[in-house]
XYZ file of C-alpha atoms in Angstrom:
770
model
C 13.820 -9.563 -47.995
C 11.674 -6.444 -46.376
C 8.380 -6.146 -47.320
C 7.659 -3.295 -49.892
C 4.717 -0.946 -49.185
C 2.612 -2.470 -51.714
C 2.784 -6.142 -49.858
C -0.191 -8.183 -48.177
C 1.516 -9.385 -45.005
C -0.372 -10.748 -41.520
C 1.377 -9.935 -38.739
C 0.581 -11.403 -34.409
C 1.207 -9.328 -32.268
C 1.376 -10.990 -28.172
C 0.633 -8.586 -25.504
C 1.064 -8.159 -21.553
C 0.219 -5.725 -19.716
C -2.998 -4.143 -17.941
C -5.068 -4.872 -21.508
C -7.561 -6.864 -19.933
C -11.304 -4.538 -18.540
C -9.499 -1.313 -19.730
C -11.292 -1.308 -23.462
C -8.333 -2.422 -25.103
C -9.382 -4.329 -27.337
C -12.635 -2.029 -28.667
C -9.253 0.454 -28.977
C -8.099 -1.684 -31.781
C -10.903 -2.687 -32.542
C -11.388 1.330 -34.023
C -6.985 1.182 -34.955
C -7.410 -1.270 -37.066
C -10.891 -0.136 -38.636
C -8.697 3.640 -38.902
C -6.166 2.104 -41.107
C -7.654 -0.461 -42.815
C -6.669 -3.900 -41.107
C -8.504 -6.641 -41.206
C -8.367 -9.437 -38.202
C -9.181 -9.940 -35.536
C -8.280 -9.292 -31.084
C -8.801 -11.627 -27.936
C -8.012 -11.942 -24.948
C -6.449 -14.164 -24.209
C -4.524 -16.317 -20.488
C -1.397 -14.508 -21.043
C -2.962 -10.127 -22.187
C -4.336 -10.752 -25.510
C -3.421 -11.836 -29.199
C -4.193 -9.309 -31.851
C -3.576 -10.488 -35.718
C -3.888 -7.938 -37.958
C -3.792 -8.258 -41.875
C -3.002 -5.819 -45.008
C -0.623 -3.522 -46.292
C 3.346 -3.193 -44.413
C 3.093 1.004 -44.031
C -0.372 0.894 -42.174
C 1.093 -2.587 -40.312
C 3.792 -0.137 -39.452
C 1.015 3.241 -38.574
C -1.455 0.203 -36.712
C 1.943 -0.232 -33.965
C 3.414 3.178 -33.958
C -0.760 4.261 -32.809
C -0.786 0.864 -29.939
C 1.824 1.690 -28.291
C 1.323 5.740 -27.766
C -2.781 6.231 -27.881
C -4.014 3.829 -25.279
C -7.025 3.959 -23.232
C -6.861 5.473 -19.864
C -6.222 2.494 -18.260
C -4.682 -0.016 -20.059
C -0.594 -0.479 -19.856
C 1.768 -2.538 -23.146
C 4.709 -3.788 -21.016
C 6.625 -6.164 -23.156
C 5.112 -7.039 -27.352
C 6.301 -9.605 -29.248
C 5.933 -9.754 -32.682
C 6.010 -12.071 -35.546
C 5.380 -12.733 -39.311
C 1.928 -15.104 -40.381
C 1.098 -16.242 -43.943
C -1.727 -13.735 -45.125
C -5.556 -15.283 -44.780
C -7.512 -13.256 -47.084
C -9.260 -11.937 -44.556
C -11.840 -8.487 -45.697
C -12.651 -7.150 -42.054
C -11.389 -7.387 -39.196
C -13.375 -7.976 -35.664
C -13.195 -9.019 -31.669
C -13.424 -12.248 -30.935
C -13.961 -14.036 -27.085
C -11.767 -14.631 -24.482
C -9.577 -17.489 -24.836
C -8.270 -19.873 -21.692
C -5.160 -22.215 -21.065
C -3.992 -24.137 -17.783
C -1.318 -21.963 -18.307
C -2.968 -18.483 -17.097
C -0.975 -15.354 -15.868
C -2.680 -12.909 -17.540
C -1.897 -9.198 -15.555
C -5.444 -8.283 -13.758
C -6.331 -4.080 -13.260
C -6.386 -2.294 -9.987
C -9.827 -1.253 -9.296
C -10.167 2.476 -10.991
C -11.759 5.770 -9.422
C -14.922 7.319 -11.599
C -12.792 8.430 -14.586
C -14.831 12.547 -16.079
C -17.717 10.549 -18.537
C -18.518 8.780 -16.000
C -18.971 11.967 -13.412
C -20.786 13.515 -15.581
C -23.159 11.857 -17.127
C -24.025 10.413 -13.198
C -25.161 14.060 -13.116
C -27.101 15.010 -16.549
C -30.735 14.770 -15.701
C -31.193 13.530 -19.221
C -29.316 10.846 -18.285
C -30.550 6.983 -17.745
C -28.616 6.369 -15.865
C -28.437 9.615 -13.659
C -27.784 9.109 -10.136
C -26.695 5.754 -10.518
C -24.821 4.755 -8.245
C -22.873 2.418 -10.212
C -22.101 3.614 -13.281
C -18.882 2.746 -14.882
C -16.942 1.511 -18.259
C -14.238 0.284 -19.625
C -12.142 3.407 -18.043
C -13.126 3.065 -14.313
C -14.964 1.422 -12.370
C -14.595 -2.189 -9.674
C -11.970 -4.740 -11.187
C -10.001 -6.276 -9.001
C -12.351 -6.479 -5.878
C -14.872 -8.434 -8.866
C -13.225 -10.384 -10.204
C -13.919 -14.499 -9.735
C -10.941 -15.137 -12.760
C -8.971 -14.931 -15.665
C -9.996 -13.665 -18.502
C -12.250 -10.868 -17.364
C -14.764 -11.912 -18.308
C -19.347 -10.406 -16.932
C -19.565 -14.571 -16.328
C -15.944 -14.201 -14.898
C -17.282 -12.068 -11.855
C -19.591 -10.715 -9.040
C -20.948 -9.219 -12.524
C -21.992 -12.137 -13.450
C -25.884 -12.096 -11.298
C -26.977 -9.507 -13.439
C -28.426 -9.714 -17.009
C -28.220 -7.073 -19.136
C -31.442 -5.159 -20.351
C -31.352 -4.532 -24.004
C -29.237 -0.686 -24.385
C -27.052 -2.606 -21.703
C -26.514 -5.158 -24.172
C -25.485 -2.965 -27.246
C -23.617 -0.851 -25.496
C -21.722 -3.864 -24.670
C -21.770 -5.288 -27.770
C -20.867 -2.282 -29.771
C -17.129 -1.540 -30.664
C -17.384 1.583 -30.400
C -19.491 2.450 -27.875
C -17.127 3.616 -23.964
C -18.642 0.707 -22.468
C -18.796 -1.922 -24.697
C -17.213 -5.272 -22.907
C -16.996 -3.450 -20.190
C -17.797 -6.029 -17.403
C -19.854 -3.957 -14.261
C -21.571 -1.829 -17.056
C -25.004 -1.852 -15.792
C -28.276 0.371 -15.409
C -30.960 1.106 -12.693
C -33.327 -1.627 -14.948
C -30.382 -4.260 -14.641
C -27.956 -3.729 -12.391
C -27.367 -3.282 -9.145
C -29.204 -1.855 -6.452
C -28.097 0.906 -2.926
C -30.299 0.586 -0.394
C -30.151 1.508 3.293
C -30.748 -0.240 6.579
C -30.679 -0.246 10.278
C -29.044 -2.043 12.395
C -31.619 -4.558 13.056
C -31.245 -5.133 8.255
C -35.268 -3.167 8.581
C -35.696 -0.640 5.139
C -34.970 2.946 5.628
C -37.706 4.001 3.404
C -37.176 7.346 1.154
C -33.726 7.898 -1.275
C -31.132 6.145 0.230
C -28.604 8.522 -0.780
C -30.426 11.541 0.921
C -31.461 9.352 4.118
C -27.579 8.457 4.208
C -26.195 12.447 3.678
C -28.669 13.505 6.015
C -28.091 10.755 8.646
C -24.479 11.823 8.380
C -25.177 15.271 8.563
C -26.608 14.931 11.665
C -23.849 13.067 13.248
C -24.578 10.132 12.991
C -22.222 7.631 12.372
C -23.456 5.463 8.897
C -21.847 2.046 7.203
C -20.750 2.313 3.404
C -20.401 0.143 1.079
C -17.598 0.823 -0.594
C -15.588 -0.436 -4.442
C -13.660 -3.640 -2.727
C -15.071 -3.332 2.172
C -17.236 -1.217 4.290
C -16.256 2.205 5.283
C -17.625 3.412 8.910
C -18.410 7.408 8.419
C -19.070 10.964 10.383
C -18.390 14.429 9.885
C -15.059 15.415 10.405
C -15.549 18.537 11.569
C -18.250 17.237 15.000
C -15.543 16.286 17.900
C -18.443 14.245 19.946
C -19.554 11.779 16.310
C -15.961 11.217 16.017
C -15.240 10.345 19.580
C -17.595 8.154 19.771
C -17.202 6.474 16.550
C -13.658 5.566 17.670
C -14.933 4.143 21.124
C -17.542 2.314 19.272
C -14.741 1.229 16.475
C -12.047 0.963 19.412
C -10.218 3.127 17.260
C -7.969 5.537 20.275
C -5.999 7.007 19.125
C -5.082 6.147 15.802
C -6.046 8.768 13.019
C -8.562 8.377 10.607
C -8.628 9.369 7.212
C -11.476 11.839 5.453
C -12.884 12.371 2.579
C -13.062 15.904 1.159
C -15.781 16.491 -2.424
C -12.809 17.639 -4.098
C -9.554 19.245 -4.626
C -9.928 23.034 -3.554
C -11.466 21.772 -0.822
C -8.094 19.185 0.588
C -6.230 22.333 -0.155
C -8.311 25.091 2.742
C -7.879 21.773 5.513
C -3.911 19.816 4.230
C -0.832 22.205 2.490
C -0.469 19.800 -1.178
C 2.079 19.488 -3.421
C 2.248 19.076 -6.691
C 2.109 15.323 -6.214
C 0.323 14.556 -3.516
C -2.679 17.122 -5.834
C -1.842 14.358 -8.961
C -2.224 11.206 -6.587
C -5.798 12.632 -5.328
C -6.785 13.163 -8.109
C -5.008 9.770 -10.567
C -7.142 6.677 -10.507
C -6.007 4.386 -7.753
C -7.514 8.038 -5.683
C -5.292 6.543 -2.506
C -5.753 8.582 0.283
C -2.748 10.963 0.787
C -0.698 11.759 3.951
C -0.100 15.965 4.496
C 0.222 18.567 5.818
C -3.016 20.158 8.338
C -3.693 23.351 7.405
C -4.208 26.179 10.497
C -7.266 26.260 11.001
C -8.472 23.230 8.421
C -11.120 23.641 10.523
C -11.558 19.228 10.999
C -11.650 18.525 14.704
C -9.051 18.175 16.410
C -8.993 13.509 17.446
C -9.995 12.854 13.704
C -5.798 12.559 13.607
C -5.046 13.398 17.333
C -0.041 13.854 18.104
C 0.108 13.729 13.946
C 1.104 16.684 11.635
C -0.957 14.776 8.707
C -4.378 15.031 7.255
C -4.904 12.227 5.674
C -7.416 13.203 2.710
C -9.129 11.125 -0.217
C -11.664 12.302 -2.713
C -14.456 10.269 -3.676
C -13.989 7.374 -6.837
C -16.637 5.599 -6.290
C -20.446 7.666 -7.907
C -22.502 7.011 -4.279
C -19.630 8.972 -2.508
C -20.263 11.742 -6.004
C -23.863 11.038 -4.816
C -23.393 11.609 -1.516
C -20.779 14.944 -1.252
C -23.626 16.421 -3.729
C -26.517 16.432 -1.064
C -24.019 19.133 0.759
C -21.894 17.380 2.651
C -18.757 19.122 4.164
C -15.370 16.725 4.883
C -16.873 13.191 6.698
C -13.943 11.037 7.958
C -13.927 7.334 5.616
C -12.221 4.776 7.748
C -11.478 1.093 7.552
C -14.847 -0.962 8.501
C -13.656 -3.381 11.020
C -13.270 -3.954 15.009
C -9.952 -3.182 15.684
C -7.154 -5.518 14.652
C -9.500 -7.644 12.324
C -9.961 -7.676 9.045
C -11.989 -5.346 6.749
C -15.560 -5.847 6.494
C -16.937 -6.624 3.338
C -19.330 -8.837 3.259
C -23.445 -7.719 4.251
C -23.342 -11.133 6.481
C -21.089 -9.754 8.501
C -21.215 -5.835 8.260
C -24.196 -6.485 10.394
C -23.400 -9.161 13.219
C -19.885 -6.949 13.969
C -21.094 -3.121 13.050
C -24.401 -3.369 14.299
C -22.930 -1.867 17.525
C -20.736 0.787 15.469
C -22.488 1.830 12.905
C -25.941 3.438 13.125
C -27.059 2.780 9.713
C -26.013 1.465 6.497
C -25.538 2.224 3.286
C -25.282 -0.968 1.369
C -25.370 -2.987 -2.675
C -26.654 -5.764 -3.852
C -23.502 -6.428 -5.488
C -20.529 -9.198 -4.152
C -17.743 -8.149 -2.687
C -15.040 -11.083 -4.282
C -11.546 -9.251 -3.162
C -11.351 -7.258 0.169
C -9.188 -4.803 -0.177
C -8.413 -1.618 2.308
C -7.646 2.239 0.174
C -3.683 2.452 -0.460
C -2.146 4.815 1.668
C 0.327 7.099 -0.137
C 2.412 10.337 0.596
C 5.255 12.837 -1.309
C 8.786 13.363 -1.515
C 10.884 14.243 -4.152
C 7.621 14.697 -6.856
C 6.498 11.752 -6.558
C 4.456 9.364 -4.225
C 5.300 6.935 -2.408
C 3.139 4.004 -0.840
C 2.072 3.271 3.038
C -0.325 1.634 2.186
C -0.505 -0.418 -0.707
C -3.468 -1.766 -2.112
C -7.054 -0.211 -4.514
C -5.665 0.668 -7.015
C -2.892 -1.128 -7.197
C -2.876 -4.120 -6.172
C -2.545 -6.852 -8.283
C -0.401 -4.671 -10.141
C 3.080 -6.530 -11.311
C 6.768 -5.145 -10.409
C 8.873 -6.618 -13.479
C 13.121 -7.033 -11.956
C 15.916 -7.689 -13.938
C 15.612 -4.678 -16.432
C 18.506 -2.740 -15.855
C 20.818 -1.623 -12.668
C 22.603 -4.812 -12.440
C 18.835 -7.665 -12.521
C 19.497 -10.566 -10.650
C 18.177 -12.462 -13.425
C 16.345 -12.399 -16.603
C 13.301 -13.094 -17.340
C 10.929 -16.992 -17.340
C 14.419 -18.715 -14.945
C 14.274 -20.001 -11.170
C 11.244 -21.810 -8.998
C 7.788 -19.865 -8.774
C 7.757 -18.491 -5.004
C 5.733 -17.696 -3.076
C 7.103 -15.098 -0.237
C 4.744 -14.701 2.902
C 6.263 -11.102 4.413
C 5.909 -10.596 8.293
C 3.218 -10.893 11.129
C 2.478 -6.631 10.627
C 1.330 -5.041 8.375
C 0.595 -8.971 6.072
C 1.329 -8.855 1.983
C 2.072 -12.027 0.087
C 4.494 -12.078 -2.865
C 3.838 -14.480 -6.317
C 7.035 -14.361 -7.877
C 8.275 -15.916 -11.050
C 10.230 -15.345 -14.402
C 11.158 -11.703 -13.571
C 7.594 -10.360 -11.862
C 6.453 -10.125 -8.060
C 3.007 -9.221 -7.641
C 2.284 -8.176 -5.108
C -1.102 -8.737 -2.123
C -2.999 -5.717 -0.908
C -3.131 -5.424 2.323
C -4.065 -7.746 4.273
C -3.584 -6.091 8.361
C -1.816 -7.267 11.177
C -1.995 -11.409 11.919
C -2.968 -10.472 15.774
C -6.144 -11.960 15.217
C -7.664 -15.247 14.558
C -9.848 -14.373 12.037
C -6.937 -11.593 10.099
C -5.045 -15.816 10.078
C -7.820 -16.707 8.387
C -8.435 -13.699 6.305
C -4.792 -13.776 5.062
C -5.004 -17.421 4.358
C -8.435 -16.868 2.680
C -5.611 -14.144 0.727
C -3.500 -16.375 -0.959
C -5.882 -19.462 -1.532
C -7.912 -16.959 -3.735
C -4.681 -14.743 -5.111
C -2.276 -18.218 -6.619
C -6.096 -19.914 -8.090
C -6.873 -16.274 -9.650
C -3.726 -16.656 -10.959
C -2.681 -20.056 -11.522
C 0.319 -19.902 -9.525
C 1.670 -23.759 -7.603
C 4.259 -22.296 -6.004
C 7.645 -24.435 -6.056
C 9.389 -22.785 -2.805
C 8.028 -20.440 -0.190
C 10.078 -17.790 1.840
C 9.297 -16.241 5.235
C 9.717 -14.627 8.054
C 13.691 -16.182 10.553
C 11.165 -15.546 13.784
C 10.439 -19.153 14.356
C 6.926 -18.205 16.157
C 5.555 -15.934 13.222
C 2.272 -16.792 12.309
C 2.979 -16.543 8.547
C 6.922 -18.464 8.985
C 4.128 -21.051 10.302
C 2.106 -21.547 7.609
C 4.482 -21.281 5.014
C 5.963 -24.208 7.173
C 2.799 -26.279 6.336
C 3.561 -25.959 3.273
C 5.169 -29.338 2.100
C 6.841 -27.594 -0.925
C 10.809 -26.263 0.416
C 11.384 -23.212 2.934
C 13.806 -20.450 2.394
C 13.968 -17.709 5.977
C 15.158 -14.755 5.244
C 16.104 -13.170 7.672
C 13.745 -9.795 8.686
C 15.507 -7.547 7.622
C 17.558 -8.325 5.203
C 13.998 -8.339 3.926
C 13.311 -5.010 4.194
C 16.536 -3.719 1.892
C 16.209 -7.211 -0.657
C 13.013 -5.589 -1.393
C 14.071 -1.505 -2.069
C 17.217 -3.021 -4.233
C 14.062 -4.934 -6.110
C 12.236 -2.056 -6.767
C 15.629 -0.728 -8.791
C 16.761 -3.850 -9.449
C 20.132 -3.659 -8.240
C 22.109 -6.661 -6.843
C 24.748 -5.348 -4.677
C 26.709 -5.655 -3.233
C 24.814 -2.062 -1.595
C 25.230 -1.201 2.657
C 21.156 -0.651 3.405
C 20.078 1.355 6.497
C 17.630 -1.054 8.084
C 14.968 0.875 10.454
C 11.964 0.239 12.432
C 10.542 -1.264 15.427
C 11.394 -4.714 16.054
C 12.769 -8.327 13.628
C 13.650 -11.024 14.728
C 17.982 -10.495 14.350
C 20.548 -13.673 13.855
C 22.359 -13.980 16.869
C 18.248 -13.820 18.900
C 18.575 -10.086 20.007
C 15.132 -7.790 19.171
C 17.313 -6.208 15.630
C 15.771 -2.642 14.363
C 18.778 0.217 13.177
C 20.829 -2.330 11.310
C 23.572 -1.256 8.944
C 24.039 -4.468 6.687
C 26.053 -5.097 3.382
C 23.933 -7.769 0.574
C 24.473 -8.425 -2.454
C 22.278 -11.027 -4.490
C 21.362 -13.702 -1.320
C 23.623 -12.519 1.178
C 23.565 -10.504 3.911
C 26.487 -8.974 6.331
C 25.535 -6.694 9.584
C 28.424 -5.103 9.658
C 27.002 -2.482 12.124
C 23.431 -1.733 14.330
C 22.679 0.570 17.213
C 23.926 -0.160 20.597
C 21.863 -2.924 21.512
C 19.705 -1.646 24.933
C 17.362 -4.224 26.995
C 14.113 -3.766 26.669
C 13.245 -4.481 30.295
C 9.441 -5.909 29.712
C 9.157 -7.213 26.687
C 6.922 -6.192 24.458
C 5.577 -3.843 27.083
C 8.171 -2.138 26.509
C 6.941 -1.305 22.959
C 3.538 -0.081 24.495
C 4.480 1.695 27.280
C 6.887 4.238 25.783
C 8.939 4.978 29.626
C 10.827 1.823 29.815
C 13.022 2.544 26.797
C 13.436 5.495 27.841
C 14.422 3.934 31.168
C 16.956 2.154 29.640
C 18.423 3.652 27.815
C 19.010 6.710 30.721
C 19.925 3.595 32.865
C 22.984 2.915 30.394
C 23.914 6.486 30.373
C 23.942 7.160 33.821
C 24.804 3.877 35.808
C 23.517 2.838 38.706
C 21.955 6.138 40.712
C 20.388 6.915 37.564
C 16.875 7.785 38.440
C 18.642 8.747 41.437
C 20.080 11.577 38.955
C 17.147 11.893 36.555
C 13.931 10.649 38.914
C 12.287 13.703 37.147
C 11.753 12.812 34.564
C 10.084 10.184 35.176
C 7.426 12.012 37.921
C 4.074 10.176 35.395
C 5.306 7.182 36.231
C 4.592 5.336 39.505
C 7.180 4.682 42.200
C 6.262 0.087 42.124
C 7.460 -0.125 38.062
C 10.012 2.304 38.228
C 11.137 0.479 41.675
C 10.911 -2.931 39.749
C 12.496 -1.591 36.794
C 15.782 -1.236 38.831
C 16.121 -3.901 40.433
C 15.438 -5.858 37.142
C 18.150 -3.669 35.649
C 20.513 -3.960 37.882
C 20.593 -7.347 38.971
C 20.590 -8.318 36.027
C 17.523 -9.840 35.684
C 17.917 -11.237 31.691
C 15.760 -8.860 29.423
C 15.885 -9.316 25.423
C 18.665 -6.899 24.111
C 17.272 -4.585 21.539
C 19.033 -2.384 18.292
C 15.209 -1.140 17.724
C 15.231 2.299 16.650
C 11.397 2.806 16.803
C 12.076 1.949 20.440
C 14.345 4.621 20.486
C 11.708 8.050 18.890
C 9.783 5.932 22.019
C 11.722 6.601 24.507
C 13.204 10.417 22.859
C 9.145 11.186 22.985
C 7.883 10.111 26.487
C 11.243 12.161 27.717
C 9.837 15.243 25.526
C 6.412 14.054 27.189
C 4.268 14.692 24.046
C 3.266 10.586 24.056
C 2.981 8.577 27.391
C 2.205 4.782 25.834
C 1.744 3.773 22.059
C -2.307 3.162 21.798
C -0.925 2.095 18.497
C 1.319 1.263 16.251
C 4.557 4.367 15.673
C 1.741 7.309 18.238
C 5.373 8.251 19.403
C 7.121 8.650 16.451
C 4.454 10.157 14.478
C 4.024 12.851 17.764
C 8.246 13.692 17.919
C 7.809 14.255 13.744
C 4.690 16.602 13.806
C 6.670 18.254 16.944
C 10.183 18.625 15.426
C 7.678 19.559 12.434
C 10.336 21.630 9.940
C 12.098 23.469 12.773
C 15.623 23.665 11.658
C 18.051 22.666 14.038
C 21.658 20.945 14.519
C 22.334 17.618 16.427
C 22.835 16.690 19.631
C 26.224 14.023 20.447
C 25.864 10.866 19.749
C 29.033 7.721 19.046
C 29.195 6.250 15.395
C 32.881 3.928 15.622
C 33.909 0.492 15.220
C 33.639 -1.737 18.275
C 34.076 -5.914 17.074
C 34.783 -5.569 13.703
C 32.375 -4.004 13.217
C 30.833 0.094 13.667
C 28.747 0.376 16.767
C 25.964 2.807 16.508
C 25.108 4.797 20.501
C 22.424 7.065 21.102
C 23.240 7.681 24.802
C 25.179 9.943 24.375
C 22.238 12.308 23.039
C 19.572 11.089 25.741
C 21.711 12.406 27.993
C 21.895 15.756 26.148
C 18.586 15.930 25.886
C 17.428 15.379 29.666
C 19.560 18.292 30.087
C 17.986 20.318 27.375
C 14.610 19.981 28.357
C 16.551 20.670 32.507
C 17.131 23.929 31.077
C 13.427 24.525 29.945
C 13.947 23.686 25.550
C 10.812 23.294 24.197
C 9.890 20.172 23.059
C 8.945 21.091 19.495
C 12.761 21.621 19.619
C 15.038 19.169 21.468
C 11.953 16.758 18.037
C 13.957 19.259 15.981
C 17.758 17.620 17.328
C 16.510 14.540 18.042
C 15.059 14.274 13.949
C 18.843 16.087 12.968
C 20.693 13.409 15.724
C 19.603 10.112 14.250
C 20.299 11.064 10.584
C 23.367 12.682 10.189
C 24.388 9.176 13.207
C 22.651 7.374 10.165
C 24.410 8.972 7.759
C 27.808 8.853 9.604
C 27.779 5.049 9.964
C 26.983 4.423 5.699
C 29.395 6.739 4.751
C 31.518 4.323 6.810
C 30.836 1.378 5.886
C 30.932 2.050 2.694
C 34.097 2.887 2.265
C 35.205 -0.053 4.353
C 33.324 -1.933 2.101
C 34.320 0.071 -1.114
C 30.672 0.063 -2.014
C 28.581 3.772 -3.931
C 25.146 3.205 -2.476
C 23.551 2.972 0.372
C 19.572 1.512 0.441
C 16.840 3.048 3.198
C 14.460 0.439 4.280
C 12.424 -0.260 6.802
C 9.345 2.100 9.306
C 10.772 3.723 10.562
C 11.250 5.951 6.647
C 8.116 6.681 6.749
C 9.223 9.875 8.485
C 9.551 12.226 5.943
C 11.681 14.605 7.968
C 13.653 11.071 8.580
C 14.074 10.057 5.266
C 14.311 13.554 4.160
C 17.395 14.254 5.692
C 19.359 11.389 5.037
C 19.094 10.865 1.875
C 20.477 14.909 1.687
C 22.739 14.425 4.463
C 24.260 10.768 1.809
C 24.091 12.994 -1.505
C 26.568 15.274 0.379
C 28.854 12.816 1.137
C 28.155 11.534 -2.513
C 26.410 8.515 -2.454
C 24.009 7.489 -4.402
C 20.447 5.875 -2.405
C 17.955 3.689 -3.302
C 14.203 4.353 -1.161
C 11.353 3.100 -1.833
C 9.406 3.823 -4.369
C 6.743 1.684 -4.995
C 6.391 -1.066 -2.382
C 5.818 0.440 1.205
C 9.409 0.478 3.203
C 7.857 -0.445 6.287
C 6.258 -4.333 6.187
C 3.972 -4.328 3.493
C 7.115 -4.785 1.436
C 8.892 -7.259 2.949
C 7.177 -9.918 0.891
C 9.207 -8.399 -2.580
C 12.001 -8.855 -1.086
C 12.074 -12.234 0.534
C 10.717 -13.471 -2.975
C 14.174 -11.791 -4.073
C 16.633 -13.250 -1.779
C 14.951 -16.851 -2.237
C 15.483 -16.091 -6.034
C 18.649 -14.947 -5.356
C 19.386 -18.485 -3.622
C 18.183 -20.875 -5.810
C 19.397 -18.920 -9.267
C 23.030 -20.174 -7.147
């Protein structure tokens, strides 16, 4: 029997989602008062619990407002309801947080400064005027300062800072915007900024004004941000940018730029609506946007790139610095090349003293270092290239519609450890995947130690004890070796299978799909270096139905750096034994000795790894067009080729797609020979680059269509680092849709190796489910 409107009832809501540290409890408190309800709200180990008592109509209105009027950072993803016996309460109150052993709440990502706090920051009448740690429940650090859950002040790095009386009143007042805002503080009781020389001696004066002065004078300043240190300098001065590169040992890799506002960003970049929304969002990521002619920044900020990586101030200290009249500044990760992000003061003064002229730091610890996120816009939404601050560790919920693989709650708890490059780990259980922040490349000892530490801390935060570990199938990968050392059942997942499984997971798709996995390198099942694959994927099963025709990686790892090597391999495949006599002019920048050794190795049958890498093909064409002789950083040649192509309309060169031994085999060799001819005829590099992009797009789509017809499949999934190239991604999607095929592309996790762990977890879950 339904309740009448006059009956008093009590109802419990168990809420899961982003509800801790976001002003959710005071919001519920105010909502209950507005509707005349009694009861309580409390954080618990899974999210929050609410019990309200009152008349049925009031409870219905309360529930509607609860879902529709959430605070800015709050998100409800699941809410269970059950009625209970009324207890006769007459007031509503906020209870202390509850803990238990099986904790798995949603942890809120760090958030950019809100408009209300920014207004107070620059209000001379406000007691937090120019205070660099102003915050409230709608903004500020969360994930970077939390040690354990539930999210309360004693479990954060704010614990050492006792609240003064005015701050304590705000903290205790449910009607206040700072009610239970764990980072809440003021100049009297909170963290403080200091500006120091590299020897840690104090630079006297106002830290912000002095730091801004140093930047204006073309000095390099290490700035402790929300998740770690940045290295900063003027972005319009070539000499200081070059000096920063030399000191940081970052030759060529593009540097991020911070600007004061969207209007400034629009003067240096061409921004879409999605770009502007991302810049202004709580996540405040670095947005990749096309350079605007006459941008006024130093060429050395992003040499050879189509885009700038631009972001807005997101910490109070950033806003204060720009208020001193600064123009655009470089704001790049505070670490030496190959090392993890520096986030502790002692490490910063030790490792960055050779880089920075001064250090703007503060006395609150960062517990979880986290880099800036990087995104680009595609079809009206932003796509992550690096998923970190502002996004991690927000979970991705799977199995909801679209043919999801299994119901929530089934299967083992899975740790997936990702790959060697752009490392990111995943905790999967109950239909929910929690991805760590970007952890960098596991190329140095300290980077590997940081990876291990991050896994331990993530598992500790979510009380997650894995029962199964998934890893890359490369037997020597550091992450795989770590996985096998854990002493629990392990599943090896082929690299490109993980790529396709990750995009399938985003779309809650169990297959079958035809996957196009295109990148630089991944260990293949036949021992070759795969990198341009046509895969039929369904749940945990993989069938390689096509690939790029193999060519030799003469020189091994050197072939990923010296772009002439894949170029020579492809030219030799097209022209035969006398390739050097017929096309030697294309290699005039390479030493005769190196070319001679290469030729003898190829003609003499010296064994070299075989590859189907599309990334190396981009390298080859970038070399032939004179755009990039050497990859000083990953994908430098490919980025130069994309920049040269721009938006020029073009027709494809020749290419091959044919069935061979039961598989679809693609060939770029005809196109490479066309490119040689075009260059001899004087065709400009920009035109060649544009036609090359069209060639690759057409070839991939032809291969995918053939695979779909053979497998009777209508869905194509795109993944792998090559799809960070927006021109390639756009053309492949357009051409596939023209052929009436459904296309899955990444929207929530990176298309590069930063998404591998999600795919590994999904494959492991599918396989364990049988």
